[in-house]
Amino acid sequence: MKKLIPFALVTLGAASGAAAQQEAIKAADNVVPQVTISGGRQDDMTERRNSTAAKQVFGREELDRNGDSNIGDVLKRLPGITLGGRAGRGGEVRMRGLGSGYTQVLVNGERPPAGFSMESLSPDQVERIEVMRGPVAEHSTRAIAGTINIVLRDGYQMRDMQVKASDRLEQGRHSPELSVTAPGKSGALNYTLSASVNVNRQHDSTRTHNTEVEADGDLAKEQFLESESAGSTKGLHLTPRFSYKFENGDTLNFQIFLMHQKSHSAAQTNLSQPVGSQPPEYNLAQQTSDGDVTFLRGFGNWVHRLQGASKLDVKFGFGLGKRDSDSLRYQYDTQGTLLDRFTDTDNTRDKSLNTGGKYTAPIGAGHLLAAGWDLEASHREQVRVSLDRSGNAQFADSGDNLAADTRRAALFAQDEWDITPQWSAYVGARWEGIRTTSDRSSGTISNTSKVFSPLLHAVWKIPGHEKDQVRASLTKSYKSPNVQDLIAAPFLSRLNSATSPDRTGNPNLKPELATGLDLAYEHYLGRTGIVSVSGFVRNIDNLIRRELTLQQTELGQRWVSSPANIGHARTSGIELEAKFALSELMDNAPQIDFRSNYSHFWSKVDGIPGPDNRLDQQAKQTANVGMDYRLKDIPLTLGTSYNWTPAIRTQVSDKQVVEASRKRVLDMYALWRFDSRTQIRISANNLLADDATGYNLVNANGLAVQGATLNPTYTQWSVRLETKF
């Protein structure tokens, strides 16, 4: 039996050493700009091992393993990544337990358009996922928790047309999908055409119990709400990619990402109020909603060879977005009499242009210098109309054209230095400025932020232990306020209370600034295995939190939630990972691949009473374990994965506590290979189907207001046929 080494350390890699870089510069440049500093294509584990700054890569094997219908389901199994929300419905992507802008999500190295969600993107349109725990100068340092880069299909080394047909079943509702990827070549032009169409049908229910208790313990109000909703979404994705190589060796790449979705849903809520001095706002509410969303994004780059091993890589791109939604809501009393009718429409248009570039040149022995720029301009126009039965506007800017412009500029420089065969270092710096302006009837809003981020990463390969290495990083990163938090028109709650307030923006927000330290120790096992342990600390200033206040508005006295900079916070954590093929550790072992990871996080927000004054509803722990078993005598592979996040309790402010129940997700699959070109995959996701519960408690104005919710979750069954021509 071969020796199994115990747990070691990891921060994840994002920049290769200079020697590997100079070798890669000689290779053909056939990729659209990615969030990576390494130039050539290596296998996933080799790229991770050779990195100086931290990066992990997950390719087609991971993307296809469970037959997932969206990228969000893939991400939830990756080390250190969790999804907010209930199982089977996606949610906010979180690294190290942090979302809300702490985790930077990119598509082909660029920020996706507003409104983009992981649940809208099929894994068939993705080539690989890159996960980085620390920022690098080449890319925005708006990544306090880390960066996830979704790399779209590039057809690398593809020779055959691939067709995948699948159907997913949940509560008797079918959600089919068909995807096709076809490579081709015409002279010096290489291209890949990739498309998918899908229909998603789902049903959800929610039960809510609201109470208001006075200071003397008397129950002032009690409400029960039961909501049911059902809807369907039809989607289309196109991601063609073109690469042309000129006679002088220059390469021009261009890729288009087009996403179109149309949705329709209907919902009904029954409200009963056994206790309360005032009658409820309604007893029955019925609502229908329709949505039409289109995103078009172009990614391109031109690679020009210069003297020696130097090169200039110039990228360019554009984005267009259209989002239209409308809803009609009727509210009735117990006798069926119409109390009110609300009409809400939202028409949003986004457009953007961006360019950037990087000059790379080896300088001296073991040095690889890079410097470059990023420029981006975006414009948004939004018209929101909210009217009641009498045609009265529900907020001051209803019907106005809310226009917002954002300008972003950045300069960066970095040096990757192979100091000795054992030591590699990365030194970089990035300056980035963002200016957002908005004109509306109530006045002009402007916000400017400027951040300078020095960065240092190092790797030490332990002498005499070629499979062991230590990583260290010292970085500055930040989180910028999003456009909605800066300029948003009010979002009204139809059942306004302390636990369901209106939401508005704050144009005076400052960016959160973080100083980060990462340490890691890694031991590599065989060709694909690793055991690791890593730790991190982030000190955050200008922390942004939403504050709850009771305000006098056009609609009367209402609870309003608005963002504000409240002070300082600190988060830290330990992350463990083990991944290996049993056959690489034991002679004559079965073909079993094992993977597991565990993380424990701590955080504290100054100025908020403990012990649960955690950052951004961060989970204290999270764990994943999975296994794949390839049978020897028959072409069958069996696999399973289990994800666990414990219950979360967060003291949001001195008067508000939020709780979320534990989350357990068990997935299984079976894969049968008919031959080298055709296979069928049967999957079951969320087999435990635990209910998701939540609590929101606010103590203010002499009342203890609590909202308790319960959302059932459901098992999803799917079958997928994959073939090549």
XYZ file of C-alpha atoms in Angstrom:
725
model
C 0.000 0.000 0.000
C 1.188 3.479 -0.857
C 1.410 6.030 1.912
C -1.448 8.509 2.454
C -0.241 11.850 3.785
C -2.503 13.659 6.309
C -4.139 17.049 5.771
C -2.013 19.894 4.398
C -2.751 23.498 3.289
C -4.318 25.539 0.391
C -5.087 29.046 -0.715
C -5.604 28.264 -4.470
C -3.468 29.630 -7.353
C -3.965 32.337 -9.945
C -0.576 33.238 -11.381
C 2.118 30.953 -12.784
C 5.801 31.332 -12.072
C 7.947 33.221 -14.542
C 9.605 30.138 -16.040
C 6.269 28.560 -16.887
C 5.049 31.908 -18.198
C 7.961 32.389 -20.586
C 7.423 28.894 -21.952
C 3.722 29.620 -22.384
C 4.414 32.856 -24.276
C 5.864 30.767 -27.102
C 2.593 28.829 -27.465
C -0.261 29.910 -29.708
C -2.602 32.424 -28.084
C -6.037 31.049 -28.819
C -8.069 32.065 -25.814
C -10.390 34.939 -24.997
C -9.115 36.934 -21.997
C -9.538 34.894 -18.813
C -9.087 35.594 -15.139
C -5.687 33.935 -15.047
C -2.107 34.982 -15.343
C -0.835 31.694 -16.735
C -0.677 31.645 -20.523
C -0.779 28.023 -21.719
C -3.365 25.358 -21.043
C -2.289 22.909 -18.350
C -4.265 20.204 -16.616
C -6.246 21.483 -13.646
C -3.987 20.182 -10.864
C -0.741 21.204 -12.611
C -2.049 24.737 -13.066
C -2.972 24.902 -9.393
C 0.412 23.589 -8.291
C 2.467 25.927 -10.497
C 0.566 29.053 -9.491
C 2.149 31.692 -7.306
C -1.090 33.500 -6.520
C -3.935 31.180 -5.608
C -6.194 29.549 -8.212
C -8.186 26.342 -8.647
C -9.549 25.156 -11.988
C -12.567 22.879 -12.474
C -13.047 21.605 -16.025
C -15.564 19.585 -18.009
C -15.311 16.538 -15.738
C -16.583 18.506 -12.750
C -19.168 20.377 -14.827
C -20.651 17.170 -16.265
C -20.375 14.917 -13.204
C -23.882 15.291 -11.761
C -25.774 16.354 -14.874
C -26.686 19.689 -13.302
C -29.103 22.044 -15.040
C -27.366 25.271 -13.949
C -23.950 26.490 -12.842
C -25.191 27.282 -9.349
C -25.657 23.572 -8.622
C -22.072 22.912 -9.747
C -20.638 25.671 -7.555
C -22.256 24.425 -4.334
C -19.963 21.332 -4.392
C -16.698 23.227 -4.831
C -14.364 23.841 -1.861
C -15.294 26.859 0.243
C -18.310 27.851 -1.890
C -21.893 27.908 -0.664
C -25.195 29.112 -2.097
C -27.683 31.188 -0.187
C -31.381 30.439 -0.294
C -33.127 27.111 -0.028
C -31.999 23.908 -1.732
C -32.971 23.514 -5.376
C -33.675 27.217 -5.905
C -30.174 28.587 -6.245
C -29.229 31.746 -4.405
C -26.369 34.138 -3.859
C -22.904 32.678 -4.480
C -20.719 32.873 -1.373
C -17.016 32.239 -0.841
C -15.838 31.849 2.746
C -19.455 32.324 3.755
C -19.613 35.844 2.273
C -21.759 37.116 -0.604
C -23.304 40.564 -1.132
C -20.402 41.821 -3.256
C -17.626 40.255 -1.155
C -17.409 37.442 -3.732
C -16.536 38.664 -7.212
C -18.238 36.740 -10.043
C -16.878 37.135 -13.573
C -17.779 35.746 -16.986
C -14.741 35.430 -19.269
C -12.860 37.743 -16.931
C -15.482 40.508 -17.057
C -18.296 41.418 -14.697
C -21.611 40.055 -16.013
C -24.514 42.406 -16.748
C -26.861 43.476 -13.977
C -29.529 40.885 -13.318
C -27.395 37.937 -14.389
C -27.743 34.856 -12.153
C -25.965 31.514 -12.024
C -29.326 29.749 -12.309
C -29.746 31.219 -15.795
C -26.528 29.684 -17.177
C -26.329 26.064 -18.339
C -23.115 24.096 -17.624
C -23.090 23.083 -21.306
C -22.169 26.681 -22.188
C -19.160 26.687 -19.835
C -15.632 25.397 -20.471
C -14.314 25.633 -16.920
C -14.611 27.453 -13.605
C -11.665 29.260 -12.009
C -11.725 29.952 -8.268
C -9.280 32.411 -6.695
C -8.994 33.174 -2.984
C -6.775 36.260 -3.305
C -6.795 39.226 -5.715
C -4.211 39.816 -8.440
C -3.302 43.148 -10.034
C -4.384 42.111 -13.514
C -8.018 41.964 -12.442
C -10.263 44.042 -10.243
C -9.502 43.731 -6.545
C -13.210 43.955 -5.690
C -12.835 40.479 -4.215
C -12.553 40.518 -0.423
C -13.719 36.888 -0.172
C -12.381 35.808 -3.572
C -13.186 35.553 -7.273
C -15.122 33.019 -9.342
C -14.536 33.231 -13.084
C -16.930 31.418 -15.422
C -15.065 30.647 -18.666
C -17.438 30.074 -21.590
C -16.984 27.237 -24.097
C -13.958 27.822 -26.311
C -13.884 24.550 -28.254
C -10.308 23.853 -27.179
C -9.181 20.628 -28.886
C -12.764 19.727 -29.813
C -13.143 17.582 -32.903
C -16.740 16.346 -32.788
C -20.190 17.816 -32.608
C -21.700 17.271 -29.148
C -25.428 16.955 -28.511
C -27.025 16.726 -25.055
C -30.728 16.234 -24.411
C -32.108 16.183 -20.875
C -35.284 16.384 -18.839
C -35.678 17.303 -15.174
C -38.711 16.301 -13.118
C -39.855 18.065 -9.946
C -43.312 17.588 -8.425
C -44.514 16.112 -11.713
C -43.339 19.146 -13.708
C -40.979 18.574 -16.644
C -38.089 20.917 -17.512
C -36.441 19.800 -20.792
C -33.173 21.112 -22.255
C -31.289 20.603 -25.523
C -27.736 21.779 -26.196
C -25.477 21.523 -29.243
C -21.765 22.360 -29.590
C -20.139 22.197 -33.025
C -16.477 23.044 -33.805
C -15.185 23.959 -37.226
C -12.286 25.368 -39.220
C -11.904 27.332 -42.423
C -8.334 28.171 -43.329
C -6.846 30.275 -40.552
C -10.243 30.657 -38.878
C -11.268 28.319 -36.070
C -14.755 28.536 -34.632
C -17.069 26.880 -32.147
C -20.839 27.242 -32.282
C -22.630 26.459 -29.046
C -26.349 26.801 -28.312
C -28.911 25.558 -25.815
C -32.661 25.901 -25.283
C -34.533 25.035 -22.120
C -37.842 25.264 -20.308
C -37.941 25.461 -16.504
C -41.188 24.781 -14.640
C -41.536 24.976 -10.871
C -43.977 25.381 -8.020
C -43.258 26.916 -4.625
C -45.104 27.480 -1.389
C -44.380 29.580 1.683
C -45.987 29.714 5.108
C -45.380 32.813 7.226
C -46.280 33.565 10.854
C -45.994 37.211 11.923
C -46.375 38.413 15.511
C -46.073 41.703 17.388
C -45.610 41.466 21.170
C -45.797 44.510 23.447
C -43.288 45.250 26.221
C -45.634 43.831 28.879
C -45.839 40.517 26.996
C -49.309 41.028 25.491
C -49.827 39.834 21.913
C -50.710 42.933 19.848
C -50.956 41.331 16.403
C -50.792 37.870 14.873
C -50.967 37.008 11.188
C -50.761 33.791 9.183
C -49.932 33.845 5.472
C -50.013 30.925 3.054
C -48.586 31.590 -0.405
C -48.521 29.404 -3.512
C -46.818 30.224 -6.801
C -46.245 28.428 -10.080
C -44.391 29.548 -13.156
C -42.311 28.672 -16.172
C -39.263 30.180 -17.849
C -38.152 29.587 -21.438
C -34.494 30.246 -22.196
C -32.078 30.439 -25.115
C -28.259 30.616 -24.909
C -25.843 31.213 -27.787
C -22.065 31.339 -27.272
C -20.293 31.267 -30.670
C -16.539 31.768 -30.612
C -14.141 32.682 -33.443
C -10.343 32.680 -33.539
C -8.246 33.883 -36.499
C -4.481 33.528 -36.738
C -2.644 35.927 -39.042
C 0.458 35.075 -41.072
C 2.654 37.212 -38.792
C 1.576 35.134 -35.780
C -0.970 37.612 -34.387
C -4.226 36.151 -33.112
C -7.689 37.715 -33.030
C -10.358 36.088 -30.833
C -13.986 37.021 -30.411
C -16.820 35.401 -28.482
C -20.489 36.302 -28.138
C -22.678 35.462 -25.187
C -26.408 35.843 -25.861
C -29.047 34.933 -23.297
C -32.789 35.380 -23.724
C -35.490 34.397 -21.222
C -39.241 34.811 -21.033
C -41.125 33.985 -17.857
C -44.674 33.882 -16.544
C -45.882 33.158 -13.021
C -49.035 33.298 -10.961
C -49.226 33.546 -7.167
C -51.883 33.609 -4.472
C -51.597 34.561 -0.802
C -54.189 33.954 1.908
C -53.850 36.112 5.013
C -55.641 35.581 8.307
C -55.312 37.798 11.379
C -56.768 36.301 14.571
C -55.285 39.078 16.750
C -55.011 42.772 15.954
C -56.716 46.087 16.666
C -56.747 47.087 12.986
C -58.063 44.928 10.117
C -55.382 43.416 7.853
C -54.392 45.116 4.609
C -56.109 42.264 2.744
C -57.285 38.685 3.195
C -56.599 37.386 -0.303
C -54.020 38.584 -2.827
C -53.684 37.302 -6.388
C -50.812 38.298 -8.631
C -49.569 37.540 -12.128
C -46.089 38.464 -13.353
C -44.360 38.407 -16.723
C -40.716 38.968 -17.545
C -38.628 39.337 -20.691
C -34.838 39.469 -20.323
C -32.124 39.639 -22.997
C -28.370 39.946 -22.421
C -25.819 40.302 -25.212
C -22.132 40.423 -24.372
C -19.112 40.435 -26.673
C -15.590 39.448 -25.581
C -12.576 39.939 -27.829
C -8.814 40.193 -27.743
C -5.934 40.722 -30.143
C -2.535 39.244 -29.312
C 0.484 40.836 -31.035
C 4.011 39.425 -30.860
C 6.781 41.870 -30.130
C 10.535 41.536 -30.162
C 11.839 38.543 -28.271
C 9.327 36.884 -25.981
C 7.335 40.076 -25.342
C 3.737 40.475 -26.400
C 0.822 42.896 -26.270
C -2.653 41.582 -25.482
C -5.446 44.094 -26.155
C -8.990 43.179 -25.130
C -12.256 44.823 -26.068
C -15.915 44.174 -25.444
C -19.441 45.462 -25.284
C -22.657 44.681 -23.463
C -26.350 45.253 -24.086
C -29.151 44.385 -21.716
C -32.927 44.617 -21.815
C -35.154 43.709 -18.862
C -38.909 44.212 -18.910
C -41.239 43.050 -16.179
C -44.796 43.765 -15.208
C -47.057 42.504 -12.482
C -50.706 42.945 -11.617
C -51.849 42.394 -8.044
C -55.418 42.316 -6.696
C -56.207 42.458 -2.970
C -59.576 41.355 -1.533
C -61.255 41.206 1.869
C -62.934 38.149 3.404
C -66.139 38.859 1.451
C -64.305 38.892 -1.874
C -64.655 42.655 -2.254
C -61.803 44.270 -4.183
C -59.802 46.478 -1.832
C -57.040 47.619 -4.133
C -55.189 46.852 -7.315
C -51.486 47.488 -7.886
C -49.777 47.706 -11.249
C -45.972 47.551 -11.321
C -43.813 47.783 -14.423
C -40.047 47.940 -14.755
C -38.258 48.659 -18.040
C -34.477 48.664 -17.755
C -31.880 49.129 -20.499
C -28.133 48.641 -20.007
C -25.258 49.206 -22.386
C -21.513 49.166 -21.862
C -18.165 49.369 -23.626
C -14.840 48.210 -22.253
C -11.253 47.902 -23.321
C -8.023 46.936 -21.669
C -4.617 45.598 -22.371
C -1.536 43.979 -20.959
C 2.072 44.230 -22.028
C 4.154 41.217 -20.969
C 7.924 40.918 -21.187
C 10.625 38.808 -19.484
C 13.174 41.016 -17.762
C 16.390 39.607 -16.431
C 16.727 36.140 -14.952
C 13.450 34.693 -13.715
C 11.389 37.892 -13.974
C 8.173 38.255 -15.963
C 6.898 41.836 -15.967
C 3.352 42.806 -16.948
C 1.594 46.162 -16.972
C -1.708 47.292 -18.368
C -4.988 49.154 -18.125
C -8.749 48.686 -17.942
C -11.404 51.159 -19.073
C -15.154 50.683 -18.898
C -18.191 52.894 -19.465
C -21.744 51.784 -18.775
C -25.133 53.452 -18.981
C -28.453 52.381 -17.496
C -31.942 53.717 -18.041
C -34.740 52.480 -15.832
C -38.396 53.433 -15.775
C -40.376 52.018 -12.847
C -44.064 52.683 -12.499
C -46.069 51.654 -9.448
C -49.746 52.668 -9.333
C -52.657 51.785 -7.101
C -56.292 51.302 -8.079
C -56.883 55.035 -8.302
C -53.788 55.692 -10.396
C -51.801 57.172 -7.530
C -48.027 56.772 -7.696
C -46.569 54.668 -4.888
C -43.249 56.556 -4.639
C -41.919 59.955 -5.664
C -39.934 58.955 -8.767
C -42.563 56.576 -10.166
C -42.658 56.948 -13.951
C -39.415 58.949 -14.151
C -36.551 57.911 -16.382
C -33.867 56.964 -13.878
C -30.557 57.239 -15.740
C -27.213 56.187 -14.296
C -23.712 56.329 -15.735
C -20.682 54.473 -14.408
C -17.086 55.082 -15.464
C -14.298 52.775 -14.336
C -10.562 53.159 -14.951
C -7.683 51.048 -13.680
C -3.900 50.796 -14.043
C -1.841 47.846 -12.871
C 1.667 46.400 -12.854
C 2.980 43.057 -11.639
C 6.219 41.097 -11.540
C 6.384 37.318 -11.255
C 9.789 36.283 -10.012
C 11.310 32.825 -9.768
C 13.818 33.703 -7.053
C 15.239 30.190 -6.706
C 13.998 26.727 -7.734
C 12.222 26.646 -4.350
C 11.013 30.253 -4.065
C 8.565 32.119 -6.306
C 7.094 35.541 -5.642
C 4.455 37.772 -7.162
C 4.466 41.527 -6.504
C 1.750 43.710 -7.941
C -0.236 46.890 -7.511
C -3.505 48.153 -8.920
C -5.219 51.532 -8.860
C -8.896 51.583 -9.649
C -11.400 54.418 -9.738
C -15.185 54.203 -10.150
C -17.556 57.137 -10.644
C -21.339 56.742 -10.681
C -23.771 59.561 -11.517
C -27.543 59.577 -11.790
C -30.072 62.211 -12.827
C -33.672 62.078 -11.652
C -36.489 64.483 -10.949
C -35.493 64.670 -7.290
C -31.933 65.736 -8.164
C -28.525 64.549 -9.295
C -26.666 61.834 -7.409
C -22.906 61.322 -7.667
C -20.512 58.895 -6.001
C -16.768 58.461 -6.600
C -14.383 55.885 -5.147
C -10.643 55.431 -5.658
C -8.724 52.462 -4.289
C -5.029 51.530 -4.435
C -4.260 47.852 -3.809
C -0.701 46.549 -3.244
C -0.445 42.758 -3.527
C 2.131 40.178 -2.521
C 2.020 36.398 -3.070
C 4.770 33.827 -2.465
C 5.261 30.072 -2.766
C 7.981 27.994 -1.114
C 8.564 24.484 -2.433
C 9.994 22.602 0.530
C 13.480 21.192 -0.268
C 13.553 17.391 -0.289
C 9.747 17.227 -0.434
C 8.832 17.820 -4.058
C 5.110 17.324 -3.417
C 4.913 19.831 -0.554
C 4.698 23.609 -0.726
C 3.733 26.600 1.407
C 1.824 29.663 0.219
C 1.512 33.125 1.733
C -0.333 36.237 0.575
C -0.664 39.780 1.879
C -3.232 41.807 -0.057
C -5.466 44.848 -0.135
C -8.948 44.411 -1.600
C -12.252 46.216 -1.481
C -15.987 46.036 -2.041
C -17.606 48.869 -3.964
C -21.240 49.844 -3.350
C -23.422 48.444 -6.102
C -25.401 50.776 -8.325
C -28.723 49.764 -6.788
C -27.541 50.591 -3.259
C -26.355 53.992 -4.482
C -29.237 55.236 -6.618
C -32.134 52.789 -6.278
C -35.678 54.074 -6.317
C -37.639 52.740 -3.347
C -38.770 49.121 -3.461
C -42.090 48.907 -1.684
C -43.225 46.101 0.574
C -46.920 45.322 0.094
C -47.185 44.201 3.739
C -44.886 46.759 5.341
C -43.557 45.890 8.786
C -40.282 45.858 10.706
C -39.585 42.381 9.306
C -40.722 43.274 5.758
C -39.602 46.887 5.188
C -39.341 49.061 2.096
C -35.831 49.266 0.649
C -33.998 52.298 -0.663
C -30.471 53.441 -1.595
C -27.804 55.779 -0.194
C -25.663 57.906 -2.580
C -23.078 58.657 0.133
C -21.752 55.126 0.554
C -17.995 54.579 0.644
C -16.234 51.379 -0.507
C -15.352 48.784 2.109
C -11.553 48.368 2.395
C -9.933 45.105 3.479
C -6.436 44.004 4.427
C -5.990 40.275 3.960
C -3.504 37.630 5.052
C -3.579 34.069 3.666
C -1.377 31.116 4.642
C -1.529 27.618 3.165
C 0.277 24.285 3.132
C -0.302 21.785 0.301
C 0.668 18.192 -0.304
C -0.029 16.704 -3.740
C -1.036 13.064 -4.149
C -0.469 11.255 -7.429
C -1.668 12.950 -10.605
C -4.981 14.393 -9.404
C -4.929 14.360 -5.600
C -4.227 16.895 -2.894
C -4.639 17.303 0.855
C -4.435 20.820 2.185
C -5.179 23.184 5.036
C -5.285 26.962 4.789
C -6.152 29.952 6.920
C -7.123 33.536 6.235
C -7.841 36.839 7.984
C -9.642 39.904 6.616
C -9.837 43.240 8.452
C -12.586 45.369 6.904
C -13.165 49.113 7.306
C -16.174 51.195 6.179
C -18.428 48.144 6.529
C -21.776 48.545 4.720
C -24.881 47.292 6.507
C -28.579 47.973 6.054
C -30.175 50.001 8.837
C -33.847 49.759 9.754
C -35.772 52.943 10.574
C -39.386 54.059 10.882
C -39.905 56.979 8.476
C -42.689 59.275 7.354
C -43.208 58.788 3.588
C -45.751 59.718 0.897
C -47.673 56.604 1.948
C -47.554 57.397 5.650
C -45.338 56.022 8.388
C -43.399 53.017 7.083
C -40.437 50.833 7.978
C -37.505 51.499 5.606
C -34.210 49.635 5.147
C -31.293 51.633 3.728
C -27.539 50.907 3.476
C -24.921 52.799 5.484
C -21.223 52.576 6.389
C -21.221 51.487 10.039
C -17.573 50.822 10.952
C -15.135 47.924 11.251
C -15.386 44.126 10.989
C -13.024 41.166 11.048
C -13.392 37.687 9.616
C -11.077 34.676 9.668
C -11.251 31.013 8.860
C -9.636 27.621 8.407
C -10.250 25.552 5.271
C -9.400 21.867 4.784
C -9.491 19.854 1.590
C -8.780 16.243 0.613
C -9.083 14.969 -2.934
C -7.563 11.802 -4.396
C -8.034 8.738 -6.587
C -7.862 5.604 -4.447
C -6.049 3.711 -7.225
C -3.140 6.174 -6.966
C -2.697 5.422 -3.265
C -3.329 1.658 -3.095
C -2.366 -1.234 -5.369
C -5.298 -3.055 -6.989
C -7.732 -0.601 -5.442
C -11.208 -0.041 -6.907
C -11.645 2.971 -9.223
C -12.950 5.348 -6.567
C -12.362 9.104 -6.605
C -12.857 10.794 -3.242
C -13.242 14.503 -2.544
C -14.037 16.402 0.634
C -13.656 19.847 2.146
C -14.492 21.529 5.425
C -14.397 25.200 6.428
C -14.841 26.970 9.748
C -15.379 30.733 9.811
C -15.303 33.397 12.520
C -16.394 37.011 12.187
C -17.185 40.006 14.382
C -18.749 43.370 13.575
C -17.720 46.176 15.921
C -20.481 48.237 17.510
C -23.080 45.446 17.409
C -23.678 43.367 20.556
C -22.539 39.729 20.432
C -22.231 36.847 20.451
C -23.834 36.544 17.001
C -22.601 39.838 15.520
C -21.394 38.014 12.409
C -20.497 39.458 9.033
C -23.057 39.237 6.206
C -24.982 36.286 7.728
C -21.816 34.208 7.380
C -22.170 30.519 8.239
C -19.916 29.253 11.008
C -19.117 26.052 9.121
C -19.647 24.314 5.800
C -18.647 20.880 4.517
C -18.796 18.804 1.335
C -18.032 15.146 0.742
C -18.337 13.232 -2.512
C -17.302 10.012 -4.216
C -17.315 8.526 -7.734
C -17.043 4.754 -8.324
C -16.236 3.367 -11.789
C -17.085 -0.328 -11.981
C -14.534 -2.546 -13.721
C -16.737 -5.175 -15.368
C -19.518 -2.958 -16.723
C -19.423 0.594 -18.161
C -21.182 2.106 -15.144
C -20.116 4.966 -12.865
C -21.931 5.758 -9.629
C -21.489 8.961 -7.660
C -22.801 10.905 -4.717
C -22.164 14.213 -2.956
C -23.366 15.701 0.320
C -23.337 19.377 1.268
C -23.931 20.643 4.818
C -24.309 24.114 6.264
C -25.476 24.495 9.885
C -28.133 26.913 11.107
C -27.073 30.570 11.025
C -27.984 33.212 13.599
C -26.876 36.800 12.933
C -27.243 39.875 15.124
C -27.714 42.356 12.275
C -28.022 45.410 14.539
C -28.731 46.237 18.159
C -32.434 45.641 17.437
C -32.550 42.973 14.715
C -31.694 39.245 14.665
C -31.952 37.029 11.566
C -31.873 33.217 11.597
C -31.726 30.609 8.825
C -32.118 26.847 9.268
C -29.463 24.265 8.512
C -29.073 23.188 4.897
C -28.401 19.587 3.865
C -28.237 18.588 0.203
C -27.697 14.989 -0.923
C -27.202 14.321 -4.652
C -26.617 11.034 -6.502
C -26.073 9.989 -10.105
C -25.478 6.955 -12.311
C -23.654 7.131 -15.661
C -23.835 4.368 -18.289
C -21.469 4.490 -21.268
C -22.823 2.752 -24.364
C -19.557 3.404 -26.231
C -16.882 6.094 -26.475
C -19.351 8.509 -28.089
C -22.668 7.981 -26.293
C -23.665 7.895 -22.638
C -26.719 8.402 -20.456
C -26.769 9.972 -17.005
C -29.536 9.688 -14.388
C -29.394 12.083 -11.436
C -31.302 12.805 -8.249
C -30.716 16.144 -6.518
C -31.808 17.227 -3.043
C -32.859 13.742 -1.984
C -33.350 14.795 1.654
C -35.699 17.658 0.669
C -35.465 19.374 4.071
C -37.797 22.302 4.732
C -36.063 25.687 4.836
C -37.071 27.874 7.771
C -36.128 31.411 8.706
C -36.740 33.928 11.477
C -36.516 37.714 11.530
C -36.872 39.381 14.945
C -36.914 43.146 15.473
C -37.192 44.889 18.858
C -38.141 48.529 18.309
C -40.649 51.140 19.469
C -41.745 48.990 22.394
C -42.657 46.025 20.194
C -41.023 42.668 19.506
C -41.870 41.986 15.853
C -41.147 38.507 14.522
C -41.576 36.943 11.105
C -41.173 33.165 10.811
C -41.175 31.508 7.379
C -41.230 27.911 6.185
C -40.424 26.901 2.594
C -40.645 23.253 1.511
C -37.954 22.006 -0.863
C -38.267 19.225 -3.412
C -36.260 16.395 -4.944
C -35.337 16.794 -8.606
C -34.889 13.799 -10.910
C -33.168 14.177 -14.258
C -32.018 12.094 -17.212
C -29.469 13.273 -19.782
C -28.395 11.661 -23.043
C -25.005 12.787 -24.377
C -23.576 11.858 -27.771
C -20.922 12.941 -30.263
C -21.010 12.934 -34.061
